[in-house]
Amino acid sequence: MTIEIKVPQLPESVSDATLVSWHKKPGEAVSRDENLVDLETDKVVLEVPAPSAGVIKELKVKNGATVTSGQVLAILEAGEGAAAAAPAAKTEAKAEAPAAAESKAAGGKLAPAAKRMVEEHKLDATQIAGSGRDGRVSKGDVIQHMSGKSSAPAEAKAPAKQAPAVKLPAAVGSRNEQRVPMTRLRARIAERLIQAQSTAAMLTTFNEVDLTAVNEIRARYKDKFEKAHGVKLGFSSFFIKASIEALRKFPAVNASIDGNDIVYHEFYDVGVAVSTDRGLMVPVIRNAEALSFADLEIAVGEYAKKARDGSISLEELTGGTFTITNGGVFGSLMSTPILNPPQVAILGMHKIQERPMVVDGEIKIRPMMYLALTYDHRIVDGRESVQFLVAIKEALEDPARLLLQL
């Protein structure tokens, strides 16, 4: 009967492993639970034991190859073949090359990581006591030997006392799982996020803004504004207006990359991220520079409603030259937003929090908000990104600049 020797299930955080070295060749006999091969991950070295006594029939993977969970490594002929192959295996063992014999330590073999250390430091492997199964020498044993804590062969070493095993408490309560396929929207969002992270040189810079002046304007004119325009005066219109004025000063932030070309947009199509039950959507306000504060508030409200009730069109979600997202509505104090390709910048708004600030030499309580600008460093320099945020900060702390376009 033939048995497939496979790569064991790797830990969740490990995608693959490297086959370091085979301990058996085709035609050699093996006993049950004998280590056949060492697999090295970025965390540990795994041993693959023989599931049954038998003879190695074929090796499917060579030393140094990359393997994944469940991949077939070798074919084992189990059962009676082991007895017939045993004499041949012993004969080959006697003819083992001196170099291979040197890799054996006192009472066992060197683990791959330990072998590298022995070769690098030109150590005598026979003088290193192995603490592993069958006297196998680990990397820790080599380190201990080098530190002078262990200089005697394994057989001269007194047996170490093992601490009593600690019994861990068993898991209690329900451990149910539910597996559901991604919605098309969620899959598309995931695809876009991976695209942004793998193609753009993303970097985030931060600043903070004092919203005292904006709050005073909203408090003073909110009733008249709502009566005249039929919509409340919120923060969105102020941030969109401030972003447009900053984009005018720094055109690279309003650009996009197309192959080896930089496309500078001379219009301002601002996307405003909206959270829905189906996922995050970014409706785009076309030519936002031509709209008034009231028009912007109406557009933001209408797009948010259409996104949440599922009536928004694909055209209303495509395009855009710059995006604004507001994590503050959920309580986020600071974050690093991810780009919305092919755009090269996105502004993150956050929670307004009253904090003590020094104003004209005095400590005063002010409504403060952290701002974050994530940008593509391939075409936007650090200087431009910082000055862009400063321009938004200045416009919001002195809203008269928005009217005068200063």
GROMACS .gro file of C-alpha atoms in nm:
model
  406
    1MET     CA    1   0.000   0.000   0.000
    2THR     CA    2   0.133   0.342  -0.093
    3ILE     CA    3   0.091   0.646   0.133
    4GLU     CA    4   0.131   1.011   0.033
    5ILE     CA    5   0.352   1.211   0.269
    6LYS     CA    6   0.207   1.564   0.275
    7VAL     CA    7   0.298   1.902   0.421
    8PRO     CA    8   0.111   1.934   0.752
    9GLN     CA    9  -0.140   2.214   0.804
   10LEU     CA   10   0.065   2.531   0.850
   11PRO     CA   11  -0.031   2.798   1.107
   12GLU     CA   12  -0.285   3.058   0.993
   13SER     CA   13  -0.024   3.335   0.972
   14VAL     CA   14   0.218   3.121   0.765
   15SER     CA   15   0.148   3.085   0.392
   16ASP     CA   16   0.434   2.852   0.295
   17ALA     CA   17   0.753   2.682   0.413
   18THR     CA   18   1.095   2.587   0.274
   19LEU     CA   19   1.198   2.223   0.249
   20VAL     CA   20   1.537   2.235   0.421
   21SER     CA   21   1.663   1.876   0.398
   22TRP     CA   22   1.547   1.519   0.344
   23HIS     CA   23   1.667   1.259   0.595
   24LYS     CA   24   1.578   0.965   0.373
   25LYS     CA   25   1.641   0.869   0.010
   26PRO     CA   26   1.430   0.661  -0.230
   27GLY     CA   27   1.467   0.291  -0.145
   28GLU     CA   28   1.555   0.349   0.221
   29ALA     CA   29   1.353   0.190   0.499
   30VAL     CA   30   1.179   0.402   0.760
   31SER     CA   31   1.010   0.323   1.087
   32ARG     CA   32   0.687   0.467   1.214
   33ASP     CA   33   0.718   0.827   1.349
   34GLU     CA   34   1.074   0.861   1.215
   35ASN     CA   35   1.146   1.214   1.095
   36LEU     CA   36   1.159   1.221   0.714
   37VAL     CA   37   1.213   1.587   0.631
   38ASP     CA   38   1.256   1.932   0.790
   39LEU     CA   39   1.035   2.225   0.681
   40GLU     CA   40   1.140   2.575   0.783
   41THR     CA   41   0.894   2.867   0.814
   42ASP     CA   42   0.966   3.222   0.921
   43LYS     CA   43   0.868   3.117   1.273
   44VAL     CA   44   0.963   2.752   1.338
   45VAL     CA   45   1.121   2.436   1.190
   46LEU     CA   46   0.865   2.160   1.143
   47GLU     CA   47   0.943   1.788   1.132
   48VAL     CA   48   0.736   1.559   0.910
   49PRO     CA   49   0.724   1.206   1.064
   50ALA     CA   50   0.653   0.881   0.879
   51PRO     CA   51   0.290   0.776   0.935
   52SER     CA   52   0.386   0.409   0.902
   53ALA     CA   53   0.686   0.179   0.868
   54GLY     CA   54   0.786   0.116   0.508
   55VAL     CA   55   1.017   0.215   0.225
   56ILE     CA   56   1.054   0.555   0.058
   57LYS     CA   57   0.937   0.497  -0.298
   58GLU     CA   58   0.968   0.849  -0.447
   59LEU     CA   59   1.057   1.205  -0.341
   60LYS     CA   60   0.830   1.463  -0.504
   61VAL     CA   61   1.004   1.781  -0.385
   62LYS     CA   62   1.372   1.873  -0.378
   63ASN     CA   63   1.571   2.046  -0.103
   64GLY     CA   64   1.527   2.423  -0.102
   65ALA     CA   65   1.183   2.419  -0.265
   66THR     CA   66   0.889   2.621  -0.132
   67VAL     CA   67   0.590   2.413  -0.024
   68THR     CA   68   0.237   2.482   0.099
   69SER     CA   69  -0.013   2.307   0.328
   70GLY     CA   70  -0.130   1.972   0.194
   71GLN     CA   71   0.130   1.949  -0.085
   72VAL     CA   72   0.258   1.596  -0.152
   73LEU     CA   73   0.624   1.559  -0.053
   74ALA     CA   74   0.693   1.189  -0.105
   75ILE     CA   75   0.540   0.846  -0.165
   76LEU     CA   76   0.586   0.579   0.104
   77GLU     CA   77   0.543   0.207   0.035
   78ALA     CA   78   0.405   0.082   0.364
   79GLY     CA   79   0.417  -0.268   0.510
   80GLU     CA   80   0.634  -0.567   0.415
   81GLY     CA   81   0.868  -0.372   0.188
   82ALA     CA   82   1.036  -0.222   0.492
   83ALA     CA   83   1.192  -0.553   0.602
   84ALA     CA   84   1.335  -0.626   0.257
   85ALA     CA   85   1.485  -0.279   0.220
   86ALA     CA   86   1.631  -0.263   0.570
   87PRO     CA   87   1.961  -0.447   0.494
   88ALA     CA   88   2.033  -0.221   0.195
   89ALA     CA   89   1.964   0.086   0.404
   90LYS     CA   90   2.209  -0.032   0.670
   91THR     CA   91   2.480  -0.095   0.409
   92GLU     CA   92   2.442   0.258   0.272
   93ALA     CA   93   2.457   0.397   0.623
   94LYS     CA   94   2.801   0.237   0.675
   95ALA     CA   95   2.931   0.405   0.361
   96GLU     CA   96   2.812   0.748   0.471
   97ALA     CA   97   3.051   1.028   0.373
   98PRO     CA   98   3.265   1.184   0.648
   99ALA     CA   99   3.104   1.524   0.590
  100ALA     CA  100   2.760   1.380   0.664
  101ALA     CA  101   2.892   1.204   0.974
  102GLU     CA  102   3.021   1.533   1.107
  103SER     CA  103   2.669   1.676   1.102
  104LYS     CA  104   2.569   1.420   1.366
  105ALA     CA  105   2.591   1.547   1.722
  106ALA     CA  106   2.644   1.339   2.034
  107GLY     CA  107   2.345   1.104   2.038
  108GLY     CA  108   2.144   1.277   1.760
  109LYS     CA  109   2.131   1.507   1.455
  110LEU     CA  110   2.153   1.879   1.403
  111ALA     CA  111   1.834   2.072   1.330
  112PRO     CA  112   1.867   2.295   1.017
  113ALA     CA  113   1.903   2.619   1.214
  114ALA     CA  114   2.153   2.455   1.450
  115LYS     CA  115   2.354   2.317   1.158
  116ARG     CA  116   2.391   2.665   1.009
  117MET     CA  117   2.520   2.800   1.341
  118VAL     CA  118   2.768   2.513   1.377
  119GLU     CA  119   2.906   2.577   1.029
  120GLU     CA  120   2.917   2.956   1.073
  121HIS     CA  121   3.103   2.937   1.406
  122LYS     CA  122   3.313   2.631   1.313
  123LEU     CA  123   3.200   2.433   1.617
  124ASP     CA  124   3.255   2.064   1.696
  125ALA     CA  125   2.906   1.919   1.669
  126THR     CA  126   3.002   1.611   1.873
  127GLN     CA  127   3.062   1.832   2.177
  128ILE     CA  128   2.710   1.979   2.179
  129ALA     CA  129   2.449   1.814   2.400
  130GLY     CA  130   2.113   1.768   2.228
  131SER     CA  131   1.791   1.821   2.422
  132GLY     CA  132   1.552   1.710   2.146
  133ARG     CA  133   1.404   1.375   2.059
  134ASP     CA  134   1.671   1.106   2.006
  135GLY     CA  135   1.936   1.357   2.112
  136ARG     CA  136   1.850   1.605   1.832
  137VAL     CA  137   2.042   1.933   1.868
  138SER     CA  138   1.838   2.251   1.839
  139LYS     CA  139   1.945   2.608   1.779
  140GLY     CA  140   1.896   2.673   2.151
  141ASP     CA  141   2.136   2.393   2.237
  142VAL     CA  142   2.404   2.552   2.015
  143ILE     CA  143   2.348   2.892   2.176
  144GLN     CA  144   2.373   2.738   2.521
  145HIS     CA  145   2.693   2.556   2.421
  146MET     CA  146   2.848   2.880   2.289
  147SER     CA  147   2.763   3.063   2.611
  148GLY     CA  148   2.970   2.809   2.804
  149LYS     CA  149   2.675   2.669   2.994
  150SER     CA  150   2.713   2.330   2.827
  151SER     CA  151   3.055   2.201   2.723
  152ALA     CA  152   3.025   1.828   2.804
  153PRO     CA  153   2.890   1.559   2.570
  154ALA     CA  154   2.527   1.462   2.611
  155GLU     CA  155   2.601   1.132   2.784
  156ALA     CA  156   2.801   1.310   3.059
  157LYS     CA  157   2.521   1.555   3.122
  158ALA     CA  158   2.298   1.491   3.422
  159PRO     CA  159   1.933   1.443   3.331
  160ALA     CA  160   1.741   1.766   3.371
  161LYS     CA  161   1.436   1.773   3.593
  162GLN     CA  162   1.121   1.853   3.402
  163ALA     CA  163   0.858   2.080   3.549
  164PRO     CA  164   0.519   1.916   3.599
  165ALA     CA  165   0.287   1.971   3.304
  166VAL     CA  166   0.032   2.245   3.356
  167LYS     CA  167  -0.320   2.148   3.259
  168LEU     CA  168  -0.485   2.432   3.068
  169PRO     CA  169  -0.855   2.497   3.126
  170ALA     CA  170  -1.082   2.355   2.859
  171ALA     CA  171  -1.277   2.595   2.635
  172VAL     CA  172  -1.631   2.659   2.758
  173GLY     CA  173  -1.940   2.800   2.592
  174SER     CA  174  -2.054   2.792   2.232
  175ARG     CA  175  -1.787   2.774   1.959
  176ASN     CA  176  -2.008   2.787   1.653
  177GLU     CA  177  -1.885   2.929   1.322
  178GLN     CA  178  -2.074   3.061   1.023
  179ARG     CA  179  -1.925   3.073   0.674
  180VAL     CA  180  -2.090   3.299   0.415
  181PRO     CA  181  -1.963   3.411   0.074
  182MET     CA  182  -1.860   3.775   0.024
  183THR     CA  183  -2.114   3.998  -0.145
  184ARG     CA  184  -2.006   4.132  -0.483
  185LEU     CA  185  -1.973   4.480  -0.328
  186ARG     CA  186  -1.757   4.355  -0.039
  187ALA     CA  187  -1.539   4.158  -0.282
  188ARG     CA  188  -1.497   4.467  -0.499
  189ILE     CA  189  -1.407   4.680  -0.195
  190ALA     CA  190  -1.147   4.422  -0.094
  191GLU     CA  191  -1.005   4.419  -0.448
  192ARG     CA  192  -0.976   4.798  -0.455
  193LEU     CA  193  -0.806   4.815  -0.116
  194ILE     CA  194  -0.550   4.551  -0.213
  195GLN     CA  195  -0.494   4.734  -0.542
  196ALA     CA  196  -0.424   5.060  -0.357
  197GLN     CA  197  -0.181   4.898  -0.115
  198SER     CA  198   0.007   4.705  -0.382
  199THR     CA  199   0.040   4.979  -0.646
  200ALA     CA  200   0.070   5.311  -0.459
  201ALA     CA  201   0.349   5.444  -0.237
  202MET     CA  202   0.108   5.547   0.039
  203LEU     CA  203   0.211   5.778   0.320
  204THR     CA  204  -0.003   5.967   0.573
  205THR     CA  205   0.057   6.306   0.730
  206PHE     CA  206  -0.144   6.460   1.015
  207ASN     CA  207  -0.250   6.799   1.146
  208GLU     CA  208  -0.521   6.935   1.372
  209VAL     CA  209  -0.776   7.211   1.322
  210ASP     CA  210  -0.955   7.439   1.565
  211LEU     CA  211  -1.323   7.445   1.463
  212THR     CA  212  -1.423   7.733   1.689
  213ALA     CA  213  -1.489   7.970   1.397
  214VAL     CA  214  -1.687   7.713   1.198
  215ASN     CA  215  -1.899   7.630   1.503
  216GLU     CA  216  -1.972   7.999   1.560
  217ILE     CA  217  -2.087   8.047   1.200
  218ARG     CA  218  -2.308   7.738   1.214
  219ALA     CA  219  -2.459   7.845   1.544
  220ARG     CA  220  -2.524   8.199   1.418
  221TYR     CA  221  -2.675   8.116   1.081
  222LYS     CA  222  -2.810   7.758   1.107
  223ASP     CA  223  -3.177   7.863   1.140
  224LYS     CA  224  -3.165   8.121   0.860
  225PHE     CA  225  -2.969   7.883   0.638
  226GLU     CA  226  -3.216   7.598   0.683
  227LYS     CA  227  -3.513   7.828   0.628
  228ALA     CA  228  -3.363   7.973   0.310
  229HIS     CA  229  -3.229   7.653   0.153
  230GLY     CA  230  -3.429   7.372   0.313
  231VAL     CA  231  -3.118   7.192   0.436
  232LYS     CA  232  -2.909   7.207   0.753
  233LEU     CA  233  -2.569   7.373   0.752
  234GLY     CA  234  -2.329   7.094   0.840
  235PHE     CA  235  -1.952   7.046   0.837
  236SER     CA  236  -1.935   6.875   0.497
  237SER     CA  237  -1.968   7.191   0.291
  238PHE     CA  238  -1.693   7.367   0.489
  239PHE     CA  239  -1.449   7.078   0.442
  240ILE     CA  240  -1.530   7.040   0.073
  241LYS     CA  241  -1.483   7.413   0.013
  242ALA     CA  242  -1.158   7.416   0.214
  243SER     CA  243  -1.030   7.111   0.024
  244ILE     CA  244  -1.103   7.271  -0.314
  245GLU     CA  245  -0.911   7.587  -0.221
  246ALA     CA  246  -0.617   7.373  -0.107
  247LEU     CA  247  -0.636   7.168  -0.429
  248ARG     CA  248  -0.617   7.489  -0.634
  249LYS     CA  249  -0.286   7.569  -0.464
  250PHE     CA  250  -0.143   7.217  -0.495
  251PRO     CA  251  -0.260   7.066  -0.829
  252ALA     CA  252  -0.058   6.744  -0.779
  253VAL     CA  253  -0.296   6.642  -0.499
  254ASN     CA  254  -0.587   6.662  -0.747
  255ALA     CA  255  -0.404   6.455  -1.009
  256SER     CA  256  -0.401   6.086  -1.102
  257ILE     CA  257  -0.151   5.843  -1.253
  258ASP     CA  258  -0.215   5.680  -1.590
  259GLY     CA  259   0.072   5.447  -1.677
  260ASN     CA  260   0.382   5.668  -1.691
  261ASP     CA  261   0.175   5.987  -1.725
  262ILE     CA  262   0.052   6.225  -1.457
  263VAL     CA  263  -0.296   6.361  -1.537
  264TYR     CA  264  -0.362   6.702  -1.380
  265HIS     CA  265  -0.737   6.760  -1.351
  266GLU     CA  266  -0.857   7.118  -1.394
  267PHE     CA  267  -1.191   7.037  -1.232
  268TYR     CA  268  -1.277   6.917  -0.884
  269ASP     CA  269  -1.493   6.605  -0.861
  270VAL     CA  270  -1.500   6.536  -0.489
  271GLY     CA  271  -1.598   6.194  -0.357
  272VAL     CA  272  -1.760   6.177  -0.014
  273ALA     CA  273  -1.739   5.835   0.153
  274VAL     CA  274  -2.071   5.701   0.286
  275SER     CA  275  -2.106   5.398   0.514
  276THR     CA  276  -2.397   5.167   0.428
  277ASP     CA  277  -2.519   4.826   0.544
  278ARG     CA  278  -2.367   4.675   0.228
  279GLY     CA  279  -2.027   4.843   0.268
  280LEU     CA  280  -1.849   5.172   0.204
  281MET     CA  281  -1.955   5.371  -0.104
  282VAL     CA  282  -1.806   5.692  -0.243
  283PRO     CA  283  -2.056   5.904  -0.440
  284VAL     CA  284  -1.888   6.177  -0.647
  285ILE     CA  285  -1.998   6.541  -0.651
  286ARG     CA  286  -1.911   6.666  -1.001
  287ASN     CA  287  -1.761   7.014  -1.043
  288ALA     CA  288  -1.788   7.080  -0.671
  289GLU     CA  289  -1.598   7.409  -0.721
  290ALA     CA  290  -1.907   7.557  -0.892
  291LEU     CA  291  -2.150   7.472  -0.611
  292SER     CA  292  -2.256   7.687  -0.316
  293PHE     CA  293  -2.255   7.577   0.048
  294ALA     CA  294  -2.627   7.494   0.018
  295ASP     CA  295  -2.578   7.298  -0.305
  296LEU     CA  296  -2.299   7.095  -0.144
  297GLU     CA  297  -2.507   7.013   0.165
  298ILE     CA  298  -2.799   6.906  -0.054
  299ALA     CA  299  -2.574   6.691  -0.275
  300VAL     CA  300  -2.410   6.518   0.021
  301GLY     CA  301  -2.747   6.445   0.182
  302GLU     CA  302  -2.906   6.314  -0.138
  303TYR     CA  303  -2.612   6.092  -0.231
  304ALA     CA  304  -2.595   5.949   0.121
  305LYS     CA  305  -2.968   5.867   0.109
  306LYS     CA  306  -2.941   5.701  -0.234
  307ALA     CA  307  -2.637   5.499  -0.126
  308ARG     CA  308  -2.812   5.367   0.183
  309ASP     CA  309  -3.140   5.275   0.012
  310GLY     CA  310  -2.959   5.112  -0.282
  311SER     CA  311  -3.086   5.345  -0.555
  312ILE     CA  312  -2.750   5.504  -0.639
  313SER     CA  313  -2.617   5.443  -0.992
  314LEU     CA  314  -2.278   5.316  -1.101
  315GLU     CA  315  -2.209   5.645  -1.278
  316GLU     CA  316  -2.258   5.835  -0.952
  317LEU     CA  317  -1.992   5.615  -0.788
  318THR     CA  318  -1.726   5.632  -1.059
  319GLY     CA  319  -1.462   5.894  -1.132
  320GLY     CA  320  -1.362   6.152  -0.876
  321THR     CA  321  -1.037   6.340  -0.837
  322PHE     CA  322  -1.022   6.363  -0.456
  323THR     CA  323  -1.199   6.189  -0.168
  324ILE     CA  324  -1.309   6.293   0.181
  325THR     CA  325  -1.396   6.034   0.446
  326ASN     CA  326  -1.530   6.103   0.795
  327GLY     CA  327  -1.453   5.841   1.059
  328GLY     CA  328  -1.545   6.091   1.328
  329VAL     CA  329  -1.915   6.007   1.298
  330PHE     CA  330  -1.828   5.666   1.446
  331GLY     CA  331  -1.603   5.809   1.716
  332SER     CA  332  -1.264   5.766   1.545
  333LEU     CA  333  -1.006   6.003   1.690
  334MET     CA  334  -0.734   5.931   1.433
  335SER     CA  335  -0.683   5.696   1.138
  336THR     CA  336  -0.482   5.646   0.818
  337PRO     CA  337  -0.732   5.630   0.529
  338ILE     CA  338  -0.652   5.420   0.221
  339LEU     CA  339  -0.639   5.575  -0.125
  340ASN     CA  340  -0.926   5.542  -0.371
  341PRO     CA  341  -0.739   5.455  -0.698
  342PRO     CA  342  -0.654   5.613  -0.935
  343GLN     CA  343  -0.674   5.918  -0.706
  344VAL     CA  344  -0.352   6.015  -0.531
  345ALA     CA  345  -0.490   6.162  -0.207
  346ILE     CA  346  -0.770   6.120   0.046
  347LEU     CA  347  -0.860   6.343   0.342
  348GLY     CA  348  -0.967   6.183   0.670
  349MET     CA  349  -1.189   6.377   0.913
  350HIS     CA  350  -1.221   6.261   1.272
  351LYS     CA  351  -1.410   6.316   1.596
  352ILE     CA  352  -1.439   6.672   1.727
  353GLN     CA  353  -1.305   6.671   2.082
  354GLU     CA  354  -1.274   6.957   2.325
  355ARG     CA  355  -0.913   6.992   2.438
  356PRO     CA  356  -0.711   7.253   2.629
  357MET     CA  357  -0.511   7.462   2.381
  358VAL     CA  358  -0.273   7.754   2.426
  359VAL     CA  359  -0.425   8.057   2.249
  360ASP     CA  360  -0.241   8.391   2.269
  361GLY     CA  361  -0.055   8.275   2.578
  362GLU     CA  362  -0.368   8.150   2.756
  363ILE     CA  363  -0.507   7.800   2.801
  364LYS     CA  364  -0.853   7.772   2.648
  365ILE     CA  365  -1.088   7.483   2.574
  366ARG     CA  366  -1.131   7.447   2.197
  367PRO     CA  367  -1.318   7.204   1.969
  368MET     CA  368  -1.030   7.027   1.795
  369MET     CA  369  -1.022   6.772   1.514
  370TYR     CA  370  -0.731   6.568   1.384
  371LEU     CA  371  -0.695   6.565   1.006
  372ALA     CA  372  -0.515   6.293   0.810
  373LEU     CA  373  -0.403   6.310   0.449
  374THR     CA  374  -0.296   5.985   0.285
  375TYR     CA  375  -0.120   6.050  -0.044
  376ASP     CA  376   0.071   5.871  -0.317
  377HIS     CA  377   0.434   5.963  -0.263
  378ARG     CA  378   0.513   5.884  -0.626
  379ILE     CA  379   0.381   6.222  -0.737
  380VAL     CA  380   0.301   6.411  -0.414
  381ASP     CA  381   0.601   6.520  -0.208
  382GLY     CA  382   0.603   6.547   0.168
  383ARG     CA  383   0.630   6.924   0.150
  384GLU     CA  384   0.318   6.948  -0.067
  385SER     CA  385   0.118   6.715   0.157
  386VAL     CA  386   0.203   6.912   0.471
  387GLN     CA  387   0.130   7.248   0.309
  388PHE     CA  388  -0.195   7.110   0.168
  389LEU     CA  389  -0.318   7.020   0.518
  390VAL     CA  390  -0.201   7.357   0.650
  391ALA     CA  391  -0.405   7.530   0.376
  392ILE     CA  392  -0.717   7.336   0.485
  393LYS     CA  393  -0.646   7.419   0.849
  394GLU     CA  394  -0.609   7.791   0.776
  395ALA     CA  395  -0.928   7.801   0.568
  396LEU     CA  396  -1.134   7.634   0.841
  397GLU     CA  397  -0.989   7.840   1.126
  398ASP     CA  398  -1.060   8.160   0.929
  399PRO     CA  399  -1.363   8.081   0.706
  400ALA     CA  400  -1.351   8.428   0.546
  401ARG     CA  401  -1.068   8.283   0.335
  402LEU     CA  402  -1.324   8.055   0.168
  403LEU     CA  403  -1.531   8.351   0.052
  404LEU     CA  404  -1.226   8.545  -0.066
  405GLN     CA  405  -1.047   8.235  -0.204
  406LEU     CA  406  -0.732   8.313  -0.006
   0.00000   0.00000   0.00000
